[in-house]
Coordinates of C-alpha atoms and ligand atoms in Angstrom, one line a residue:
M8 CA 263.0 95.4 118.9
E9 CA 259.4 95.8 118.1
L10 CA 257.3 97.8 115.6
K11 CA 256.0 101.0 117.0
K12 CA 252.5 102.3 116.5
N13 CA 252.3 105.2 114.0
S14 CA 255.9 104.6 113.0
I15 CA 256.5 105.8 109.4
Y16 CA 258.2 103.7 106.7
T17 CA 258.8 104.0 103.0
I18 CA 258.1 100.6 101.4
E19 CA 257.7 99.2 97.9
I20 CA 254.5 97.2 97.3
T21 CA 255.5 93.9 95.7
D22 CA 252.3 91.8 96.0
M23 CA 248.6 91.9 96.7
G24 CA 246.5 90.2 99.4
N25 CA 243.1 88.5 99.1
E26 CA 241.1 91.8 99.3
G27 CA 243.4 93.5 96.8
E28 CA 245.4 95.3 99.5
G29 CA 249.0 96.0 98.7
I30 CA 251.8 93.9 100.4
G31 CA 255.3 95.1 101.2
H32 CA 258.1 93.9 103.5
L33 CA 260.1 95.4 106.3
S34 CA 263.5 94.1 107.2
L35 CA 265.0 93.9 110.7
S36 CA 267.3 96.7 110.0
D37 CA 264.4 98.9 108.8
V38 CA 262.7 98.4 112.1
A39 CA 265.9 98.9 114.2
N40 CA 266.8 102.1 112.4
N41 CA 263.3 103.7 112.6
K42 CA 263.0 106.5 115.1
T43 CA 259.4 107.5 114.4
G44 CA 256.2 106.4 116.2
T45 CA 255.0 106.2 119.7
D46 CA 256.4 103.8 122.3
I47 CA 253.3 101.8 122.7
S48 CA 254.7 99.0 120.7
T49 CA 252.5 96.8 118.6
K50 CA 252.8 93.0 119.0
A51 CA 254.7 92.4 115.8
S52 CA 258.2 91.4 116.6
S53 CA 261.0 90.8 114.2
K54 CA 263.0 88.8 116.7
D55 CA 262.1 85.2 116.6
G56 CA 264.9 83.4 118.5
N57 CA 267.9 83.9 116.3
N58 CA 265.9 83.7 113.1
V59 CA 266.1 87.0 111.2
Q60 CA 262.8 87.4 109.5
N61 CA 260.9 90.0 107.5
I62 CA 257.7 91.6 108.6
T63 CA 255.0 91.4 106.0
V64 CA 252.9 94.6 105.9
F65 CA 249.4 94.9 104.4
V66 CA 248.5 98.4 103.2
K67 CA 245.0 99.1 101.9
D68 CA 244.7 101.5 99.0
T69 CA 248.1 100.6 97.6
V70 CA 248.9 98.7 94.4
I71 CA 251.7 96.5 93.2
G72 CA 254.5 98.7 92.0
D73 CA 253.7 101.7 94.3
V74 CA 256.5 103.2 96.5
A75 CA 254.7 104.6 99.4
E76 CA 255.1 106.2 102.8
I77 CA 253.0 104.3 105.3
S78 CA 252.2 104.4 109.0
I79 CA 252.0 101.3 111.1
M80 CA 248.5 100.8 112.6
K81 CA 248.7 97.4 114.3
A82 CA 250.6 94.1 114.1
K83 CA 250.7 90.5 115.2
K84 CA 253.5 88.0 115.0
S85 CA 255.4 88.7 111.7
I86 CA 252.5 90.5 110.1
A87 CA 251.6 94.2 110.3
Y88 CA 248.9 96.5 109.0
G89 CA 249.8 99.9 107.7
R90 CA 247.9 103.0 106.4
L91 CA 248.8 104.8 103.2
V92 CA 250.2 108.2 104.2
R93 CA 251.6 109.4 100.9
L94 CA 252.4 108.0 97.5
I95 CA 256.0 108.6 96.6
T96 CA 256.0 106.9 93.2
P97 CA 252.6 105.7 92.0
S98 CA 252.5 102.3 90.3
P99 CA 252.1 102.2 86.5
Y100 CA 249.1 99.9 87.0
R101 CA 247.0 102.5 88.8
V102 CA 244.0 103.7 87.0
T103 CA 241.3 106.3 87.9
P104 CA 238.2 104.2 89.0
V105 CA 235.2 104.6 86.8
C106 CA 233.0 104.8 89.9
P107 CA 233.1 108.0 91.9
V108 CA 232.5 106.2 95.2
A109 CA 234.9 103.2 94.5
K110 CA 237.2 104.1 97.4
S111 CA 234.6 104.4 100.1
C112 CA 232.2 101.7 98.9
G113 CA 232.9 98.2 100.2
G114 CA 232.1 96.5 96.8
C115 CA 235.1 96.9 94.5
S116 CA 238.5 96.5 96.1
L117 CA 240.5 96.4 92.8
Q118 CA 238.8 99.2 90.7
H119 CA 241.9 101.4 91.0
I120 CA 244.1 98.8 89.3
S121 CA 244.0 98.2 85.5
Y122 CA 241.8 95.3 84.5
E123 CA 244.8 93.6 82.7
K124 CA 246.8 93.7 86.0
Q125 CA 243.8 92.4 88.0
L126 CA 243.7 89.4 85.6
E127 CA 247.4 88.8 85.9
Y128 CA 247.0 89.0 89.7
K129 CA 244.2 86.3 89.7
W130 CA 246.1 84.0 87.4
N131 CA 249.3 84.3 89.5
K132 CA 247.3 83.7 92.7
V133 CA 246.0 80.4 91.4
R134 CA 249.5 79.4 90.1
E135 CA 251.1 80.1 93.5
C136 CA 248.4 78.2 95.5
L137 CA 248.8 75.2 93.2
R138 CA 252.6 75.3 93.6
R139 CA 252.9 76.1 97.3
I140 CA 249.8 74.3 98.8
G141 CA 249.0 71.8 96.0
K142 CA 252.6 70.8 95.6
I143 CA 252.2 70.9 91.8
E144 CA 255.5 71.4 90.0
N145 CA 255.4 74.0 87.2
P146 CA 251.6 74.6 87.4
D147 CA 251.9 77.3 84.7
T148 CA 252.4 74.6 82.1
L149 CA 248.9 73.2 82.9
M150 CA 247.2 76.6 83.1
E151 CA 245.3 78.1 80.2
P152 CA 245.5 81.9 79.7
I153 CA 242.9 83.6 82.0
Y154 CA 239.3 84.0 80.6
G155 CA 238.8 87.7 81.4
M156 CA 235.5 89.6 80.8
K157 CA 235.0 91.3 77.4
E158 CA 233.2 94.1 79.3
P159 CA 234.3 94.2 82.9
Y160 CA 231.6 96.8 83.9
H161 CA 227.9 96.5 84.5
Y162 CA 228.1 92.7 84.6
R163 CA 226.1 92.0 87.8
N164 CA 222.5 91.0 87.2
K165 CA 221.6 91.4 90.9
A166 CA 222.0 94.3 93.3
Q167 CA 220.8 94.9 96.9
F168 CA 220.8 98.6 97.9
P169 CA 220.3 99.5 101.6
V170 CA 217.9 102.4 102.2
G171 CA 218.2 104.9 105.1
R172 CA 218.4 108.6 106.0
D173 CA 221.3 110.9 106.5
K174 CA 221.7 113.3 109.5
N175 CA 219.4 115.8 107.8
G176 CA 216.7 113.3 107.2
N177 CA 217.3 113.0 103.4
I178 CA 216.9 109.6 101.8
V179 CA 220.2 107.7 101.2
I180 CA 220.3 104.7 98.9
G181 CA 223.5 103.0 97.9
F182 CA 226.0 100.5 99.3
Y183 CA 227.6 99.9 102.7
A184 CA 231.0 101.4 103.1
G185 CA 233.7 98.6 103.7
R186 CA 233.1 96.7 106.9
T187 CA 230.4 99.1 108.2
H188 CA 226.7 99.7 107.9
S189 CA 227.0 103.3 106.9
I190 CA 225.4 103.9 103.5
I191 CA 227.3 105.5 100.7
D192 CA 224.7 107.4 98.8
S193 CA 224.9 106.7 95.0
D194 CA 222.4 106.1 92.2
T195 CA 224.9 104.2 90.1
C196 CA 227.2 101.2 90.4
A197 CA 229.9 100.6 87.8
I198 CA 229.6 96.8 88.1
G199 CA 225.8 96.7 88.5
A200 CA 223.2 96.6 85.7
E201 CA 222.7 99.9 83.9
V202 CA 219.0 99.9 84.5
N203 CA 219.6 100.5 88.2
D204 CA 220.5 104.1 87.2
Q205 CA 216.8 104.5 86.2
I206 CA 215.3 102.5 89.0
L207 CA 217.0 104.2 92.0
P208 CA 216.1 107.8 91.2
I209 CA 212.4 106.8 90.7
I210 CA 212.3 105.1 94.1
R211 CA 214.3 107.9 95.8
A212 CA 211.8 110.5 94.5
F213 CA 208.8 108.4 95.4
L214 CA 210.0 107.8 99.0
T215 CA 210.7 111.5 99.4
E216 CA 207.5 112.8 97.9
Y217 CA 205.3 110.5 99.9
N218 CA 207.4 110.8 103.0
I219 CA 207.7 107.0 103.4
S220 CA 209.7 105.9 106.4
T221 CA 213.0 104.0 106.0
Y222 CA 214.2 101.3 108.3
N223 CA 216.5 102.2 111.2
E224 CA 218.8 99.3 112.1
T225 CA 219.2 100.5 115.7
T226 CA 215.6 101.0 116.6
G227 CA 214.1 98.3 114.3
Q228 CA 211.5 101.0 113.2
G229 CA 210.7 102.3 109.8
L230 CA 209.4 100.6 106.6
V231 CA 211.7 100.4 103.6
R232 CA 214.9 98.4 104.3
H233 CA 216.5 97.5 100.9
I234 CA 215.8 97.6 97.2
L235 CA 216.6 94.4 95.3
T236 CA 216.9 94.5 91.5
R237 CA 217.5 91.6 89.1
V238 CA 217.9 91.6 85.4
G239 CA 217.8 88.8 82.9
F240 CA 220.6 89.7 80.6
T241 CA 219.5 87.4 77.9
T242 CA 215.8 88.2 78.1
G243 CA 216.0 91.8 79.1
E244 CA 213.4 91.2 81.9
V245 CA 213.7 93.4 85.0
M246 CA 212.6 92.8 88.6
V247 CA 212.3 95.4 91.4
C248 CA 211.7 94.2 94.9
L249 CA 211.3 96.5 97.9
I250 CA 212.2 94.8 101.2
V251 CA 209.9 96.2 103.8
N252 CA 209.5 96.0 107.6
G253 CA 205.7 95.7 107.3
K254 CA 203.0 94.2 105.2
K255 CA 202.3 96.8 102.6
L256 CA 203.7 99.8 100.8
P257 CA 201.6 103.1 100.9
H258 CA 200.9 104.6 97.5
A259 CA 202.2 101.5 95.8
D260 CA 200.1 102.3 92.6
E261 CA 202.0 105.5 92.1
L262 CA 205.4 103.7 92.3
I263 CA 204.1 101.0 89.9
S264 CA 203.0 103.6 87.4
R265 CA 206.5 105.2 87.5
L266 CA 208.5 101.9 87.4
T267 CA 206.5 100.3 84.6
K268 CA 207.8 103.1 82.3
I269 CA 211.1 101.4 82.4
S270 CA 211.7 99.1 79.4
G271 CA 211.7 95.4 80.3
M272 CA 209.9 95.8 83.6
T273 CA 208.4 92.4 84.3
S274 CA 208.0 92.0 88.1
I275 CA 207.5 94.5 90.9
C276 CA 207.3 92.9 94.4
L277 CA 207.5 93.4 98.1
N278 CA 209.6 91.1 100.3
I279 CA 208.4 91.1 103.9
N280 CA 211.1 91.2 106.5
T281 CA 209.9 92.2 110.0
E282 CA 212.8 90.7 111.9
K283 CA 215.5 92.8 113.6
T284 CA 218.3 91.1 111.7
N285 CA 221.2 91.7 109.3
K286 CA 219.6 89.2 106.9
I287 CA 218.4 91.2 103.9
L288 CA 215.5 89.1 102.8
G289 CA 212.5 87.8 104.7
P290 CA 210.7 84.5 103.9
T291 CA 207.7 85.8 102.0
C292 CA 207.2 87.8 98.8
K293 CA 204.1 89.6 97.5
T294 CA 203.7 90.5 93.8
L295 CA 202.6 94.1 93.4
W296 CA 202.6 94.1 89.6
G297 CA 203.4 91.7 86.8
S298 CA 205.0 88.3 87.2
P299 CA 206.3 86.9 90.5
Y300 CA 209.5 86.0 88.7
I301 CA 211.7 86.8 85.7
T302 CA 213.4 84.3 83.4
D303 CA 216.9 84.1 82.1
Y304 CA 219.2 81.7 80.3
I305 CA 222.7 80.4 80.8
G306 CA 223.6 78.9 77.4
N307 CA 220.3 77.2 76.3
V308 CA 219.2 76.3 79.9
K309 CA 216.3 78.4 81.1
Y310 CA 215.9 79.6 84.7
R311 CA 213.0 81.1 86.6
I312 CA 214.3 83.6 89.1
S313 CA 212.2 84.9 92.0
P314 CA 213.5 87.4 94.6
L315 CA 214.5 84.5 96.9
S316 CA 216.2 82.2 94.3
F317 CA 219.9 81.8 94.1
Y318 CA 221.2 82.6 90.6
Q319 CA 224.7 83.3 89.3
V320 CA 225.3 87.0 89.4
N321 CA 227.5 87.1 86.2
P322 CA 225.7 84.8 83.7
V323 CA 228.0 85.7 80.8
Q324 CA 231.2 84.4 82.6
T325 CA 229.2 81.6 84.3
K326 CA 228.5 80.3 80.8
V327 CA 232.3 80.4 80.0
L328 CA 233.1 78.6 83.3
Y329 CA 230.5 75.9 82.9
E330 CA 231.3 75.3 79.2
K331 CA 234.9 74.8 80.4
A332 CA 233.7 72.3 83.0
L333 CA 231.7 70.5 80.3
E334 CA 234.7 70.4 78.0
Y335 CA 236.9 69.0 80.8
A336 CA 234.2 66.4 81.7
D337 CA 234.5 65.2 78.1
L338 CA 231.1 63.4 77.9
N339 CA 229.9 61.2 75.1
G340 CA 226.4 60.5 76.3
E341 CA 227.0 57.2 78.1
E342 CA 228.3 58.5 81.4
T343 CA 227.0 58.6 84.9
V344 CA 227.9 61.9 86.4
W345 CA 227.7 63.4 90.0
D346 CA 227.4 67.1 90.5
M347 CA 228.4 67.8 94.2
Y348 CA 227.3 71.1 95.8
C349 CA 224.9 71.5 92.9
G350 CA 222.9 74.6 94.1
I351 CA 219.9 75.1 91.8
G352 CA 221.4 72.6 89.4
T353 CA 223.1 75.0 87.0
I354 CA 226.0 72.6 86.3
S355 CA 223.8 69.5 86.5
L356 CA 221.5 70.7 83.8
F357 CA 224.4 71.7 81.6
L358 CA 225.9 68.2 82.0
A359 CA 222.6 66.4 81.6
Q360 CA 222.5 67.4 78.0
K361 CA 225.6 65.4 77.2
A362 CA 225.4 62.6 79.8
K363 CA 223.4 59.4 80.4
Q364 CA 222.4 60.2 84.0
V365 CA 223.3 63.1 86.4
Y366 CA 223.0 63.1 90.1
G367 CA 223.2 66.3 92.1
V368 CA 223.5 66.9 95.9
E369 CA 223.0 70.2 97.8
I370 CA 222.5 71.2 101.4
V371 CA 219.8 73.9 100.9
P372 CA 216.4 72.4 100.5
Q373 CA 215.0 75.4 98.6
A374 CA 217.8 75.2 96.1
I375 CA 216.9 71.6 95.4
L376 CA 213.3 72.5 94.8
D377 CA 214.5 75.2 92.3
A378 CA 216.8 72.6 90.7
R379 CA 213.9 70.2 90.2
K380 CA 211.7 72.9 88.8
N381 CA 214.4 74.1 86.4
A382 CA 214.9 70.5 85.2
E383 CA 211.2 70.3 84.5
L384 CA 211.1 73.7 82.8
N385 CA 213.8 72.6 80.4
D386 CA 212.3 69.1 79.8
I387 CA 215.4 67.4 81.2
H388 CA 214.6 64.1 82.8
N389 CA 218.0 62.3 83.3
V390 CA 218.8 64.2 86.5
E391 CA 218.1 63.3 90.1
F392 CA 218.6 65.7 93.0
F393 CA 219.3 64.8 96.7
T394 CA 219.0 67.2 99.6
G395 CA 221.6 67.0 102.3
K396 CA 225.3 67.3 103.1
A397 CA 227.4 65.9 100.3
E398 CA 229.6 64.2 102.9
E399 CA 226.6 62.3 104.3
V400 CA 224.4 61.7 101.3
V401 CA 227.1 60.4 98.9
P402 CA 228.9 57.9 101.3
A403 CA 225.4 56.5 102.2
I404 CA 224.6 56.0 98.5
Y405 CA 228.0 54.5 97.8
E406 CA 227.8 52.0 100.7
K407 CA 224.3 50.9 99.6
G408 CA 225.4 50.1 96.1
G409 CA 223.0 50.4 93.2
D410 CA 222.0 53.6 91.3
G411 CA 224.4 56.5 91.9
S412 CA 227.0 54.4 93.8
Q413 CA 229.4 54.6 90.8
A414 CA 230.3 57.5 88.6
D415 CA 232.4 57.9 85.5
V416 CA 232.8 61.7 86.0
V417 CA 232.4 63.7 89.2
V418 CA 232.1 67.5 89.2
V419 CA 232.5 69.4 92.5
D420 CA 231.7 73.1 93.1
P421 CA 232.1 73.6 96.8
P422 CA 231.8 76.8 98.8
R423 CA 235.1 78.6 99.8
K424 CA 236.0 76.2 102.5
G425 CA 236.5 73.5 99.8
C426 CA 235.4 69.8 99.9
D427 CA 234.8 67.9 103.1
K428 CA 237.5 65.3 103.7
V429 CA 234.8 62.5 104.1
L430 CA 233.5 63.4 100.6
L431 CA 236.9 63.3 99.1
D432 CA 237.6 59.9 100.6
T433 CA 234.3 58.6 99.2
L434 CA 235.1 60.1 95.7
I435 CA 238.4 58.3 95.8
R436 CA 236.6 55.0 96.5
M437 CA 234.0 55.7 93.8
N438 CA 237.0 55.9 91.4
P439 CA 235.7 58.1 88.6
K440 CA 237.8 58.5 85.5
R441 CA 237.7 62.2 85.6
L442 CA 237.1 64.8 88.4
V443 CA 236.2 68.3 87.4
Y444 CA 236.8 70.7 90.3
V445 CA 235.1 74.1 90.1
S446 CA 236.5 76.4 92.8
C447 CA 236.0 79.9 94.2
D448 CA 239.0 79.7 96.4
P449 CA 242.3 78.6 95.0
A450 CA 243.8 77.9 98.4
T451 CA 241.3 75.3 99.4
L452 CA 241.3 73.9 95.8
A453 CA 245.1 73.4 96.1
R454 CA 244.7 71.8 99.6
D455 CA 242.2 69.3 98.1
I456 CA 244.4 68.6 95.1
A457 CA 247.2 67.7 97.5
I458 CA 244.8 65.0 98.9
L459 CA 243.7 63.7 95.5
T460 CA 247.1 63.5 93.8
P461 CA 248.5 60.8 96.1
A462 CA 245.2 58.8 95.4
G463 CA 246.1 58.7 91.7
Y464 CA 244.4 61.8 90.4
H465 CA 246.6 63.7 88.1
L466 CA 246.1 67.5 87.6
E467 CA 245.8 67.9 83.8
K468 CA 244.3 71.3 83.1
V469 CA 243.4 74.5 84.8
A470 CA 241.3 77.5 83.6
V471 CA 240.9 80.7 85.6
V472 CA 237.6 82.5 84.6
D473 CA 237.1 86.0 85.9
Q474 CA 233.5 86.1 87.2
F475 CA 233.9 89.1 89.5
G476 CA 236.0 91.9 87.9
H477 CA 237.2 94.7 90.2
T478 CA 236.8 92.4 93.3
G479 CA 239.5 90.0 94.6
H480 CA 237.4 86.9 94.0
C481 CA 238.9 84.3 91.8
E482 CA 237.0 81.4 90.1
N483 CA 238.6 78.5 88.4
V484 CA 238.1 75.0 87.0
C485 CA 240.5 72.1 87.0
L486 CA 240.5 68.7 85.4
L487 CA 242.0 65.8 87.3
S488 CA 242.3 62.4 85.6
K489 CA 242.8 59.0 87.1
K490 CA 246.3 57.7 86.2
L491 CA 246.0 54.3 84.7
Ligands
SAH1 N1 227.1 74.6 91.6 C1 226.2 75.6 92.0 C2 226.5 76.2 93.4 C3 227.8 76.2 93.9 S1 228.0 77.2 95.3 C4 226.0 76.6 90.9 O1 226.7 76.6 90.0 O2 225.1 77.4 91.0 C5 228.3 76.0 96.6 C6 227.0 75.3 97.0 O3 227.3 74.3 98.0 C7 226.0 76.2 97.7 O4 224.7 76.1 97.0 C8 225.8 75.7 99.1 O5 224.5 75.8 99.6 C9 226.2 74.3 98.9 N2 226.8 73.5 100.1 C10 227.5 74.0 101.1 N3 227.9 73.1 102.0 C11 227.4 71.9 101.5 C12 227.5 70.5 101.9 N4 228.2 70.2 103.0 N5 226.9 69.6 101.1 C13 226.2 70.0 100.0 N6 226.1 71.2 99.6 C14 226.7 72.2 100.3

C-alpha cells in the first residue's frame, strides 16, 4: 500500500525539522485505512519487506504540539511532505508573529513559535545530534543552559533588500519569498536593524519621484538591483549601499541630502554589478558620500567594515559565543594557538589577547587581507595568517616542523559541512591539549566528535548560543580535552 497524493490525514506534530517545519508520523494502518486522495500514488511506501515502519511527514507552517489536518503532496522512501489544510488543535507554543509578512517571507521560519520554545528546540537538536551521531552518552550532563538573546528582534546588523517593480509598475523593496525570487514588499523587518525603517521609505520615494529604473532579472535590464544596509551596533554608524547595474546613480545628490538626515549616517556608496547573475554584490564599490567603510567592535576588538567585507551579523551574540570559546581555550599567555577557518580573524584576534602566538588559516584571500588589516588596526602583532585550504596548509606546516607545527590549543570554526577529514587527522597528530570546536551545524559537529573521541579527545563542555533567533540556525561551541 502506498501513500496517495492529496490524501488527507489528521496527525499530531511531535518534532521539528531543520527549517522549523513540523514533523509527524503516519503508521501503516493509518495509510491502509485512508480512503481519500487520488490514485496517482506517491513513491513513499510503508511496505519494506516485512518490516513495518512509520512514515515521517514534514509539514510546513505547523508547530510541535499542533494537531492538524494535512494533505500529502509528495513522498519518497519512508518520508512524505504534507500541506497544512486545517488546524484542529493549535499548539500552546504558537504565537502571533511580530512581522506582518513572516509567513510569506523566506527569512524567519520560526517566528510563529514562542522564543522560549525555539531555544528549547535548538538545545534539544544539539543534544540529539551528540547522542545519536556523536555517540556521546548523556550529552545533557555536559551541556550548559542555552545562551538565548536578551532581545530577539532587530538583532541583524546587515540587510540586503532586492528592488523591483510589481505588475502595475510600482516599486517593490523587501525580501524574497521562500525559495523564489518574487519580492515581498515591506519597509520593515523584525530581525533587521530599526534604522532600515527610515532608509527604505526614503529610497522608495526617491526611485519613484525620479523614475529610476529597477533591475529585471529576466532581461538583465534596469539600474537598481539591491539595497545593502549595515549598522555598527556599538558605534551607531550606518552604511547604505545601492547595488546598481551601471556606473552611476542619476540625481545621487538628492538621495544623499535625504539619507544624511538619518542619525549615524556615515557611508553612502554604490556597488557596481553589471553581470547577469544571482550574486548580489559586484567586485567594485564607489563612495558617494562620507567614508568608504563603517567601524564596529566585538568586545574590545575593532573592525573596519566595507560593503564587501564579511562581518558577523549578530555581534552581540557573537561576543557571547567567542567569549565562551576563549573561556574553553583557557589560555594563560604562554600558548601557541591555531584558529582554523578563521575568516577575517574574529576569533584569532580575540585569542591573541590571551595567547603567546596565534596562527589563522582561511580559504578566501580577501578575508585574510581583512584579517591582517584588523590585526594592524588593533595593534595586535602576535598573529600570523595563512591563505588556503586548512586541510592543505596545516598538514604542510606540520610536516615541515618549526613555527606553527605544534599547538597547545586549536580552535576550529568550519562552515556547515564541518572539518575536512585530512585536517582532523593532522590535528590529532599535532596533539593539542585542548580543542575548541565552534560549529554552525550540530550534525557535522557530532560526526567530527565521533572521529576525535577514539583519538583520545574527551568531550567536556558544550554551550549553545542563539545567534539567529526566529530562524532554524543553531550555533554552538564545545571543549574537547586530551585524555592523559
Ligand atoms: N571564524 C570566522 C569564520 C567562520 S565561517 C569568524 O568567526 O568570522 C567558516 C569560514 O571557513 C569561512 O570564512 C570560509 O570561507 C572558510 N572556509 C571554508 N572552507 C575552508 C577550507 N577548506 N579551509 C579554510 N577555510 C575554509
